[in-house]
Coordinates of C-alpha atoms and ligand atoms in Angstrom, one line a residue:
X1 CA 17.6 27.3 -29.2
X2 CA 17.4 27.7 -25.7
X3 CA 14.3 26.4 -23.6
X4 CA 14.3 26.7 -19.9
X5 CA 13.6 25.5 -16.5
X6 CA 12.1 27.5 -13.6
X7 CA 12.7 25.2 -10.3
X8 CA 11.6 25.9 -6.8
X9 CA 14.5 24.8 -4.6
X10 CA 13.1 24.0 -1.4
X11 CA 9.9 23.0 -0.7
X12 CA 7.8 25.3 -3.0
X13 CA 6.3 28.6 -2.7
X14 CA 9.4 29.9 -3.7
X15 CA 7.8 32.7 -5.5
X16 CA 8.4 30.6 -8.6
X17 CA 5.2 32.5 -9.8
X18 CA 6.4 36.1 -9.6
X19 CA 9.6 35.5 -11.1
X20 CA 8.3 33.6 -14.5
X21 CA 5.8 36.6 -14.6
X22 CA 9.0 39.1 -14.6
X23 CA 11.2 36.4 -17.1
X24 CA 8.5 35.6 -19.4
X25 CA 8.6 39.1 -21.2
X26 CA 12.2 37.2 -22.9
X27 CA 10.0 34.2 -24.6
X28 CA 7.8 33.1 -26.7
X29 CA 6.3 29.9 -25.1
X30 CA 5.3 29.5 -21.3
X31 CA 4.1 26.2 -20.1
X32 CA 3.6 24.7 -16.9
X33 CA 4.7 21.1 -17.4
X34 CA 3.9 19.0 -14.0
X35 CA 1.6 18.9 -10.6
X36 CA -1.6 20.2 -10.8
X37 CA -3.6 22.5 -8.4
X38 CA -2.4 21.8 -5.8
X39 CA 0.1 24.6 -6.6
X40 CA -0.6 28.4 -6.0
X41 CA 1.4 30.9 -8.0
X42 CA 0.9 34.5 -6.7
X43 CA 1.2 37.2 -9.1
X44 CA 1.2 41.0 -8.9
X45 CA 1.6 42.7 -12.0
X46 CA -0.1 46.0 -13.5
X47 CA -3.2 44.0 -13.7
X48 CA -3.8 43.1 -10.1
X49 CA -2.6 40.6 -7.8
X50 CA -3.4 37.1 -9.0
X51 CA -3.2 33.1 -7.6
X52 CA -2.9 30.5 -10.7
X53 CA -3.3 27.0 -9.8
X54 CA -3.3 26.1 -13.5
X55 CA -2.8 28.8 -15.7
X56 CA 1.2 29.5 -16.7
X57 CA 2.4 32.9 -15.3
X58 CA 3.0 34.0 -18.8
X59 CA -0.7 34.7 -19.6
X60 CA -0.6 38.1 -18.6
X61 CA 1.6 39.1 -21.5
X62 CA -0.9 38.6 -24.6
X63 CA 2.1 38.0 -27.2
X64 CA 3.6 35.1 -25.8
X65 CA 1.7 31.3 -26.4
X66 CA 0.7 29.9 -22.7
X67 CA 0.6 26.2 -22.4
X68 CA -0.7 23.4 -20.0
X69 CA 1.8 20.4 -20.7
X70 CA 1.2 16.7 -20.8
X71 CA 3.0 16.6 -17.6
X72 CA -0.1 18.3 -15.7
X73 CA -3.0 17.3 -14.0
X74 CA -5.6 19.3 -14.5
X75 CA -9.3 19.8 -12.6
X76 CA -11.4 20.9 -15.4
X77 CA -13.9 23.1 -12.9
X78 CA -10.9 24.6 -10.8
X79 CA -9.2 25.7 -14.3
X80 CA -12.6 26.9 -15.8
X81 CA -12.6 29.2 -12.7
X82 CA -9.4 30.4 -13.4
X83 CA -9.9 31.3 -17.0
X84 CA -13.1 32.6 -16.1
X85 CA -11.9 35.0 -13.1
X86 CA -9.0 35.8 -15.7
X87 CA -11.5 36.7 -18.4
X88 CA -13.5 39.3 -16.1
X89 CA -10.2 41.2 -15.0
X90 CA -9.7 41.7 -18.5
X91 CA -6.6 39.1 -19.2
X92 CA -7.0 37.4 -22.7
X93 CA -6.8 33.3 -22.1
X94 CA -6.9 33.5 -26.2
X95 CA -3.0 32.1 -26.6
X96 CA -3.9 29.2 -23.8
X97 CA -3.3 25.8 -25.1
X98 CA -4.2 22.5 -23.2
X99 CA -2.7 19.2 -23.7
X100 CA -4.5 16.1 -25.1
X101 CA -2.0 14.3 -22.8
X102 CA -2.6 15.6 -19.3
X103 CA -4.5 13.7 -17.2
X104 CA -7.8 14.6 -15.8
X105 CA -8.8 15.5 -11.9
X106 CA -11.9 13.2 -11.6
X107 CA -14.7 13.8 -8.6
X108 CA -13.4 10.4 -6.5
X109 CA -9.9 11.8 -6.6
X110 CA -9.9 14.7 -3.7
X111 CA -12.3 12.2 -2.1
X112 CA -9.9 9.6 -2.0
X113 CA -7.5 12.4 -1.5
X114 CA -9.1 13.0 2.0
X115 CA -9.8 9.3 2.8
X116 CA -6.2 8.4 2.1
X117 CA -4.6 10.7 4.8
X118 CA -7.0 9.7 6.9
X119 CA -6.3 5.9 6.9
X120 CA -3.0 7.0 6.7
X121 CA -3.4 8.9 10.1
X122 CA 0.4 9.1 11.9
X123 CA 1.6 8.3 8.3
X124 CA -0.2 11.1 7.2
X125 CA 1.7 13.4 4.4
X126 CA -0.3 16.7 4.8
X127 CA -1.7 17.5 1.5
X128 CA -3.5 19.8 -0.2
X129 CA -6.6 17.6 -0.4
X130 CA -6.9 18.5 -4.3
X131 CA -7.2 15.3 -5.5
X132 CA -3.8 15.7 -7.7
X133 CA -2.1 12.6 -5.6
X134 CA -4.4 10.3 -6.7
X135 CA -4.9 11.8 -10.3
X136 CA -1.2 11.0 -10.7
X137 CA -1.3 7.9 -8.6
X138 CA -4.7 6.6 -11.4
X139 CA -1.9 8.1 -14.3
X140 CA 0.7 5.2 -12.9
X141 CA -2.2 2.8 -12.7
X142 CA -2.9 3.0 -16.2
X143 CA -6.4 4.0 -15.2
X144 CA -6.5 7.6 -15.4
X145 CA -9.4 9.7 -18.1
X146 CA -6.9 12.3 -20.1
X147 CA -8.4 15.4 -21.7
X148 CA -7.9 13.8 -25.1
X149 CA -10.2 11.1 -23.3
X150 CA -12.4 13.8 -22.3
X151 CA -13.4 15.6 -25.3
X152 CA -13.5 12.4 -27.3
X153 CA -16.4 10.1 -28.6
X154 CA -15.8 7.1 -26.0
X155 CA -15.8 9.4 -23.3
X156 CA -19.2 8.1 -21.8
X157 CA -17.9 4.5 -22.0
X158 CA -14.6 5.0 -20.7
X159 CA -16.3 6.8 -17.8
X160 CA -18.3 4.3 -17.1
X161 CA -15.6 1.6 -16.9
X162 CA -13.8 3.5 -14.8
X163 CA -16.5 4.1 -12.0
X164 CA -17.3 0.8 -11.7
X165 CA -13.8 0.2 -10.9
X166 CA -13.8 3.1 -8.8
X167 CA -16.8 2.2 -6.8
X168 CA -15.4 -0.8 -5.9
X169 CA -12.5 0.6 -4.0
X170 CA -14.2 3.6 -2.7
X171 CA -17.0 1.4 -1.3
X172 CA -14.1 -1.6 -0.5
X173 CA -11.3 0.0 0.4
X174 CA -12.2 3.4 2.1
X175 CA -16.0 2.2 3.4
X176 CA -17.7 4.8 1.2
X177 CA -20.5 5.4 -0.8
X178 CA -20.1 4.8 -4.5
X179 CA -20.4 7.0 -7.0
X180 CA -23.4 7.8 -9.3
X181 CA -22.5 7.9 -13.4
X182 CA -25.1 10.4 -14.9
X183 CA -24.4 13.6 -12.6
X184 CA -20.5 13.0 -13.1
X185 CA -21.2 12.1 -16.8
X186 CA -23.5 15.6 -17.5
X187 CA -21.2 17.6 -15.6
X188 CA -17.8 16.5 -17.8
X189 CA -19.7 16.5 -20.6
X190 CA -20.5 20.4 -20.2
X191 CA -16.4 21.6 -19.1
X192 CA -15.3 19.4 -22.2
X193 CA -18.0 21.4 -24.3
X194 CA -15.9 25.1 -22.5
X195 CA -12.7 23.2 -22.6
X196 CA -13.1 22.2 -26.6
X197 CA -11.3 25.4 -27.4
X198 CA -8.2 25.3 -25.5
X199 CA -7.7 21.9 -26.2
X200 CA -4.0 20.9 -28.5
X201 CA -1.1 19.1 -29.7
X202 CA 0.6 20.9 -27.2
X203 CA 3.7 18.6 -27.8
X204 CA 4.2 19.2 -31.5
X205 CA 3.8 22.9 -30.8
X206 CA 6.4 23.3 -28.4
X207 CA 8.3 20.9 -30.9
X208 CA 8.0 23.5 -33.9
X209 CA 8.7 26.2 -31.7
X210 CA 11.8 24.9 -30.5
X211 CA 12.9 23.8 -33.9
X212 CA 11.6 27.5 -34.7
X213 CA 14.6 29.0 -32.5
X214 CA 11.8 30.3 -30.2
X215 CA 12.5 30.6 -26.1
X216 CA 10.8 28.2 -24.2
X217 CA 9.9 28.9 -20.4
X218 CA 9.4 26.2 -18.2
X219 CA 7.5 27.2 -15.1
X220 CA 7.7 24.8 -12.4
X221 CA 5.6 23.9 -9.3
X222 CA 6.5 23.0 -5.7
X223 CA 10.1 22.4 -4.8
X224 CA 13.0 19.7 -5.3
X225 CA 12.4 18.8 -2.0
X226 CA 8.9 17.6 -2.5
X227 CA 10.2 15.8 -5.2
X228 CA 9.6 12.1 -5.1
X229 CA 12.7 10.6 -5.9
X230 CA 15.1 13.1 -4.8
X231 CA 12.7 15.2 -2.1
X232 CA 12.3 14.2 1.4
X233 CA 10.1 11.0 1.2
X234 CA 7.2 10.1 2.4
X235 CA 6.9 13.8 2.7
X236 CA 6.5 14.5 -1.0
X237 CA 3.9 15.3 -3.5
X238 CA 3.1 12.6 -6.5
X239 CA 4.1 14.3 -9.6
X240 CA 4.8 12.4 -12.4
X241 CA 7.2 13.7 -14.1
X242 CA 8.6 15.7 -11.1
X243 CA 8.3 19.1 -10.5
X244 CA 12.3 19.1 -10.7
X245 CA 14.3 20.1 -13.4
X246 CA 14.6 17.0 -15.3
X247 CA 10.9 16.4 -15.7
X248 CA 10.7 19.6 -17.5
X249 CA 11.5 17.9 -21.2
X250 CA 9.2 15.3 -20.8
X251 CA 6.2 17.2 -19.3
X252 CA 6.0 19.4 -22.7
X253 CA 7.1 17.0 -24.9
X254 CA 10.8 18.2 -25.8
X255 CA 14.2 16.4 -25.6
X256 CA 17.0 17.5 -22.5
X257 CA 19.1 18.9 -24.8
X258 CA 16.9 21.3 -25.2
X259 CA 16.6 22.8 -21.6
X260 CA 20.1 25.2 -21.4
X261 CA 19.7 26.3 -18.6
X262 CA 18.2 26.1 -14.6
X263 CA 17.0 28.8 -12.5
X264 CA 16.6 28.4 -9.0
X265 CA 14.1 29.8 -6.8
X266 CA 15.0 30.0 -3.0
X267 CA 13.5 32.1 -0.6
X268 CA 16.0 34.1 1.3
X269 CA 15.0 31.8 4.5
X270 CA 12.9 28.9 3.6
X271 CA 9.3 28.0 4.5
X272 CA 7.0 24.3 4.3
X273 CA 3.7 23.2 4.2
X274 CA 2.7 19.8 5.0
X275 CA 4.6 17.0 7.3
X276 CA 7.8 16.4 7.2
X277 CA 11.4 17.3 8.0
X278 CA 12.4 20.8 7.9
X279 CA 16.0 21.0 10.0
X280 CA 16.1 24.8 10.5
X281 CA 12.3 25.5 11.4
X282 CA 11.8 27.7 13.7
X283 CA 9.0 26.7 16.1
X284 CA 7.7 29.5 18.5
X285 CA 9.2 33.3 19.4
X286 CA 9.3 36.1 18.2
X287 CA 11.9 35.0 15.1
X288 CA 9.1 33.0 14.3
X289 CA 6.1 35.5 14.0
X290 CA 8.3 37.9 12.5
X291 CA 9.4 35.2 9.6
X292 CA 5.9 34.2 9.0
X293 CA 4.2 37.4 9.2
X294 CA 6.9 39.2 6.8
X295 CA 7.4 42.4 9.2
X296 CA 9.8 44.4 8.0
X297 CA 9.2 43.6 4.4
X298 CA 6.3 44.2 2.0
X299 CA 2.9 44.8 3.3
X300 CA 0.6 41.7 2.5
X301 CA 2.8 39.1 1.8
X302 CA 2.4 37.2 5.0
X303 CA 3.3 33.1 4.9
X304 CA 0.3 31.9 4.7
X305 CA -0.8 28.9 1.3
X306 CA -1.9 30.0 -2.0
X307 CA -3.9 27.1 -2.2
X308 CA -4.7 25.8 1.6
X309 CA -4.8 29.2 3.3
X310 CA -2.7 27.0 6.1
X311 CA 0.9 28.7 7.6
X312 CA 3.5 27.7 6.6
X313 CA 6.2 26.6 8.6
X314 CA 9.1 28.8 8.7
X315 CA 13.1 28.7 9.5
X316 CA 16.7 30.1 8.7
X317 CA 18.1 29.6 5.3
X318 CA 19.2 25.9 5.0
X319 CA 22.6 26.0 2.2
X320 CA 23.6 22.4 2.7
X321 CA 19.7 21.6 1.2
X322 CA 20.0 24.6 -0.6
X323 CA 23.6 23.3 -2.5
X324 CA 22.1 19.5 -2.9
X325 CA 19.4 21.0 -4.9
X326 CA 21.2 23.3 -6.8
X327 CA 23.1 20.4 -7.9
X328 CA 20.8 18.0 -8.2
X329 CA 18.7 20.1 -10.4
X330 CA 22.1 21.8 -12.4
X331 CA 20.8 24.6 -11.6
X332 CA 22.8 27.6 -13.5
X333 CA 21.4 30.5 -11.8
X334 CA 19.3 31.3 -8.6
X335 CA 16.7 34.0 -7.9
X336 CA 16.5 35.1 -4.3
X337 CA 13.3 36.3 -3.3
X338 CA 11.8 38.1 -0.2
X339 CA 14.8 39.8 1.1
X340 CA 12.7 42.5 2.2
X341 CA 11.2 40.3 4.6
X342 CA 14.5 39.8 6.7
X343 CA 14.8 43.6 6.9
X344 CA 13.6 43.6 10.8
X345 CA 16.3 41.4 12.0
X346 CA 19.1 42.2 14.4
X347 CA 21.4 39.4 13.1
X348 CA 20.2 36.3 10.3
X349 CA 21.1 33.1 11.0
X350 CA 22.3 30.6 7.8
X351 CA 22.8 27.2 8.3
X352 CA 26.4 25.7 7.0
X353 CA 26.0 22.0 7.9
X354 CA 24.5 19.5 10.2
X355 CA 25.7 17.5 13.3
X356 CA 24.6 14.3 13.2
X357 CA 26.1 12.0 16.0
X358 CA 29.8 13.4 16.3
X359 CA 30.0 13.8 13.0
X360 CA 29.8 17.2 11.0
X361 CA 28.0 16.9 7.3
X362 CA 27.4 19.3 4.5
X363 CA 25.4 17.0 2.8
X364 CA 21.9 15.3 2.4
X365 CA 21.9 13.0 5.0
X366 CA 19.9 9.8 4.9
X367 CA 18.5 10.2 7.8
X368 CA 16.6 13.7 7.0
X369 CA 13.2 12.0 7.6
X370 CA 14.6 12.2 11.5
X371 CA 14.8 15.5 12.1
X372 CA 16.3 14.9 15.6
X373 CA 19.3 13.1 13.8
X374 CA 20.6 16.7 12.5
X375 CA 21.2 19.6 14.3
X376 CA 21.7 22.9 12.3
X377 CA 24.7 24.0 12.8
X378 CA 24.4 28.2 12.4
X379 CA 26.5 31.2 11.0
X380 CA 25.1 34.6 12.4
X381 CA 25.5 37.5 10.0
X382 CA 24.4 40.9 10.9
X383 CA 21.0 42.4 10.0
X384 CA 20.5 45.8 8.0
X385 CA 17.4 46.8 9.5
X386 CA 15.8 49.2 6.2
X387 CA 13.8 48.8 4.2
X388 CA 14.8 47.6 0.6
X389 CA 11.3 47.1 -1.5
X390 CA 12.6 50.3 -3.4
X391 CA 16.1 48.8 -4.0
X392 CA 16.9 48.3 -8.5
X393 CA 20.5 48.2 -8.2
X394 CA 22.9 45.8 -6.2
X395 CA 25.1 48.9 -5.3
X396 CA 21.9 50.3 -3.5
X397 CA 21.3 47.6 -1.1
X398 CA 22.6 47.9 2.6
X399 CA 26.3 46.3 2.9
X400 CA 24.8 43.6 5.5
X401 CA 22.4 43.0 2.8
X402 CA 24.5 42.3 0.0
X403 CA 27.0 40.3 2.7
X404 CA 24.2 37.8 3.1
X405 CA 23.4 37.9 -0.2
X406 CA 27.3 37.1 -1.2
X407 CA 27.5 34.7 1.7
X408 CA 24.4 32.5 0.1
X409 CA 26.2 32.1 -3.5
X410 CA 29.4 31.1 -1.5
X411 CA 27.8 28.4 -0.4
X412 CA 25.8 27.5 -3.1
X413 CA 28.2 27.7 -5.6
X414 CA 26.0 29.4 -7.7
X415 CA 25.5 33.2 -9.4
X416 CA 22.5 34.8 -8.0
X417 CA 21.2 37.0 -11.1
X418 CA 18.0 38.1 -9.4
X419 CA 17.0 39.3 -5.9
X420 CA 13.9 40.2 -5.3
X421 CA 12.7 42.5 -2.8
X422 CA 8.9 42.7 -2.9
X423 CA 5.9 40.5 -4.6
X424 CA 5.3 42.9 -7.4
X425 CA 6.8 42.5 -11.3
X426 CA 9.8 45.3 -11.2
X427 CA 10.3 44.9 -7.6
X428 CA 13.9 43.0 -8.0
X429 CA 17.4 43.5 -8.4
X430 CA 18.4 41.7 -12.0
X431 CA 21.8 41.4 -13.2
X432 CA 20.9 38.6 -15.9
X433 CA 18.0 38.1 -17.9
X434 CA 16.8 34.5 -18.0
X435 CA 19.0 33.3 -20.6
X436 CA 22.2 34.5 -18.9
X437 CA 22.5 37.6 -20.7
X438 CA 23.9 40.6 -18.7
X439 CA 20.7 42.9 -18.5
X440 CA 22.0 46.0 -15.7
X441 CA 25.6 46.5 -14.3
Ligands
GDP1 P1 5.2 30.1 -5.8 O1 4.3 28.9 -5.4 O2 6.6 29.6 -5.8 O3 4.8 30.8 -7.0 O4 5.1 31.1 -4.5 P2 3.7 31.6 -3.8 O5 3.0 32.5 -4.6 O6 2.9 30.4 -3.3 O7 4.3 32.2 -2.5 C1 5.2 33.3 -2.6 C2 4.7 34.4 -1.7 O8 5.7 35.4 -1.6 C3 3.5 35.2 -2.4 O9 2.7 35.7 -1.4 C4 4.2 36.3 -3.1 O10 3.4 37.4 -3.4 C5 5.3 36.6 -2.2 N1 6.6 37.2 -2.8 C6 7.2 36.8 -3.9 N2 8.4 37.4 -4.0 C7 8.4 38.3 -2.9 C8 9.4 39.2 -2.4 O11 10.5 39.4 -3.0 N3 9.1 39.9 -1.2 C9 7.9 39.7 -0.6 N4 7.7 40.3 0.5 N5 7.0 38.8 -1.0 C10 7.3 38.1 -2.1
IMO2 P1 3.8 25.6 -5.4 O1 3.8 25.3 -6.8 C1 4.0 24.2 -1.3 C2 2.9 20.0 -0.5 C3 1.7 19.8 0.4 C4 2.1 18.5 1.1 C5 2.8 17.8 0.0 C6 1.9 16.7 -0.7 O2 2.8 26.6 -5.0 O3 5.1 25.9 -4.8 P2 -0.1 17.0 -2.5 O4 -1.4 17.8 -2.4 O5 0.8 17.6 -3.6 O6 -0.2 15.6 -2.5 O7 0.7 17.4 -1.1 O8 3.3 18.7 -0.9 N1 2.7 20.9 -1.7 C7 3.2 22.1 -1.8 N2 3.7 22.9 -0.9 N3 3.8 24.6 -2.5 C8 3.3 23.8 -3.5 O9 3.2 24.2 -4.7 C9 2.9 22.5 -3.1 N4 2.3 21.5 -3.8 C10 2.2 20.5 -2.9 O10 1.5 20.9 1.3 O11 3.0 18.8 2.1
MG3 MG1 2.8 28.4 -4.0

């Protein structure tokens, strides 16, 4: 039976958060299966409004099994906070599972995290300074502590092995101080004593459940364009496996046969956080501020990180990045949030291709890095200028609304079966439930 794969399609932030939340009520199993917390999922639900770093979006529904994947890197005090913070707002973590596999956020990483884009300085990627690079960077290394490694016997002398290695690039490398064994030792010692509980064989559990007929949710993090082999490198995050599609199977532990199908996430324009390319971005004006600040749309949901705090960069829709990922990802459906938020335009712009040189090009080009090589080339469709955070039904939406809408799965090539018109659970327009199923005519 089927499992499957939420993507962000651009460069995260998607609102991949709010639309597993909505999507998760249709399965059994929800796991996060890559990245770490670096990511910020925003959630708004009956219980509150809610950022995971760590935690799938599924936990709010108490029936369904919540898991943390092999694929994840996971800082043990940043997750205890989460569970904790869950715990007092009176959200069960009981059906929370952790993977012996995933790796382990350890003090030096958001050290070397920092020091790293530092000596990087005009190569500098941006980060989020959460230490998950390097985690996954130590994973590749065949040097990383995993939470089996954590709860275990040899924890003390693997720890110790690995500091003194550790030391001697922090103190060669990056000119620090080292780092001191007991303190780090006491303190993992005590969140693999809270951690004990949660701890798995996540993989043969999402095995059985699969082989059980049960639905599987993959929730992903960041986008495909942060992706590192098929993102926008240098300007990518470290995942391994990626945050796309594909790295879905292997970051719970299933086949790809298994995953049936892809849904998309794209914002209805597109936002970024960090260096890098962004072709459409939109740089000063009043476009700009209106983009960023959301006016027009729902209150509160202003473009500003989950996990940073930082703005993010903002700019029209972008289809020829939006089609590449699609199909790069097989992506069988998309969900299309924050329309609300273009409510207070005039006209919206979508871009349909590039100029590069004298040439026109609907594709990736290899030269993205060079933002300066290509030149958005717009379409300007008229604006409907009301709101539509109360909008359920496709018919109900404004005619320029549902002619940008259209215009955006033209392009794409691919059925949009959810729009979504403000941050909380029922705000959206669904015409399919996760698994294709027609759900509202
Ligand atoms: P994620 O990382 O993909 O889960 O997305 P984030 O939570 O980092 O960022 C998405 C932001 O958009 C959050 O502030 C959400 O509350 C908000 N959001 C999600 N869907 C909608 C929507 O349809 N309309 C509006 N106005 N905000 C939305
Ligand atoms: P969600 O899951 C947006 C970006 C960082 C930086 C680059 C590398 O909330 O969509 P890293 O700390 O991963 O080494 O930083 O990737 N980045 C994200 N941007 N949303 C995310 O996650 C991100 N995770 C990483 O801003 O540009
Ligand atoms: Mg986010």
């Amino acid at each position: 039976m089927p499992a499957v794969v939420v993507i962000g399609g651009q460069w995260g932030d998607e609102g991949k958060g709010r639309v597993v939340d909505f999507h998760s009520q249709y399965c059994s199993v929800i796991a996060r299966y890559s990245a770490g917390n670096n990511a910020g999922h925003t959630i708004i639900n009956e219980h509150g409004k809610f950022a995971l770093h760590l935690v799938p979006a599924g936990i709010f529904r108490p029936d369904k099994a919540c898991i943390i994947g092999n694929g994840v890197v996971i800082d043990p005090a940043k997750l205890l906070e989460e569970i904790d913070m869950l715990t007092s707002r009176g959200v069960s973590t009981a059906r929370l599972m952790i993977s012996l596999h995933a790796h382990v956020i350890m003090p030096w990483h958001p050290i070397i995290d920092r020091a790293e884009e530092a000596l990087k300085g005009d190569l500098a990627i941006g980060t989020t300074g959460t230490g998950t690079g390097p985690a996954f960077h130590d994973k590749v290394a065949r040097i990383g502590i995993r939470i089996a490694d954590l709860v275990g016997d040899n924890f003390g002398w693997q720890l110790q092995k690995t500091l003194e290695y550790k030391n001697h690039v922090l103190t060669s490398l990056y000119g620090l101080e080292p780092m001191e064994y007991e303190p780090i030792f006491q303190q993992y010692r005590d969140y693999a004593e809270r951690l004990r509980p949660f701890v798995a064989d996540t993989i043969t559990y999402a095995q059985e459940a699969d082989a059980r007929g049960e639905m599987i949710l993959l929730e992903g993090a960041q986008g495909v364009l942060l992706d590192l082999d098929t993102g926008t490198y240098p300007y990518v995050t470290s995942s391994v496996p990626a945050s796309v599609a594909a790295g879905g199977a292997i970051g719970i532990g299933l086949g790809p046969t298994a995953i049936s199908r892809v849904v998309g996430v794209y914002k209805s324009y597109q936002t970024r956080v960090g260096n890098g390319p962004m072709p459409t971005e939109i740089t000063s004006g009043d476009d700009m501020e209106m983009l960023r600040e959301g006016l027009g749309g729902a209150a509160g949901t202003a473009e500003y990180g989950v996990t940073t705090g930082r703005a993010r960069r903002v700019g029209w829709f972008d289809s020829v990045l939006a089609k590449y990922t699609a199909r790069s990802n097989g992506v069988t459906s998309v969900a299309l949030t924050r329309l609300d938020s273009l409510s207070a335009f005039e006209s919206i712009k979508i871009c349909v291709a590039y100029e590069i040189g004298d040439q026109r090009v609907t594709t990736l080009p290899p030269s993205l890095v060079d933002t300066s090589k290509a030149k958005p080339i717009f379409e300007e469709l008229p604006g409907w200028q009301e709101d539509v955070t109360h909008v359920r039904h496709l018919g109900d939406l404004p005619i320029a609304a549902r002619q940008y809408v259209r215009r955006i799965q033209e392009l794409m090539g691919v059925p949009i079966d959810m729009i979504s018109v403000g941050p909380e659970r029922h705000q959206a327009i669904v015409t399919r439930d996760i698994f294709g199923a027609s759900i509202q005519t």
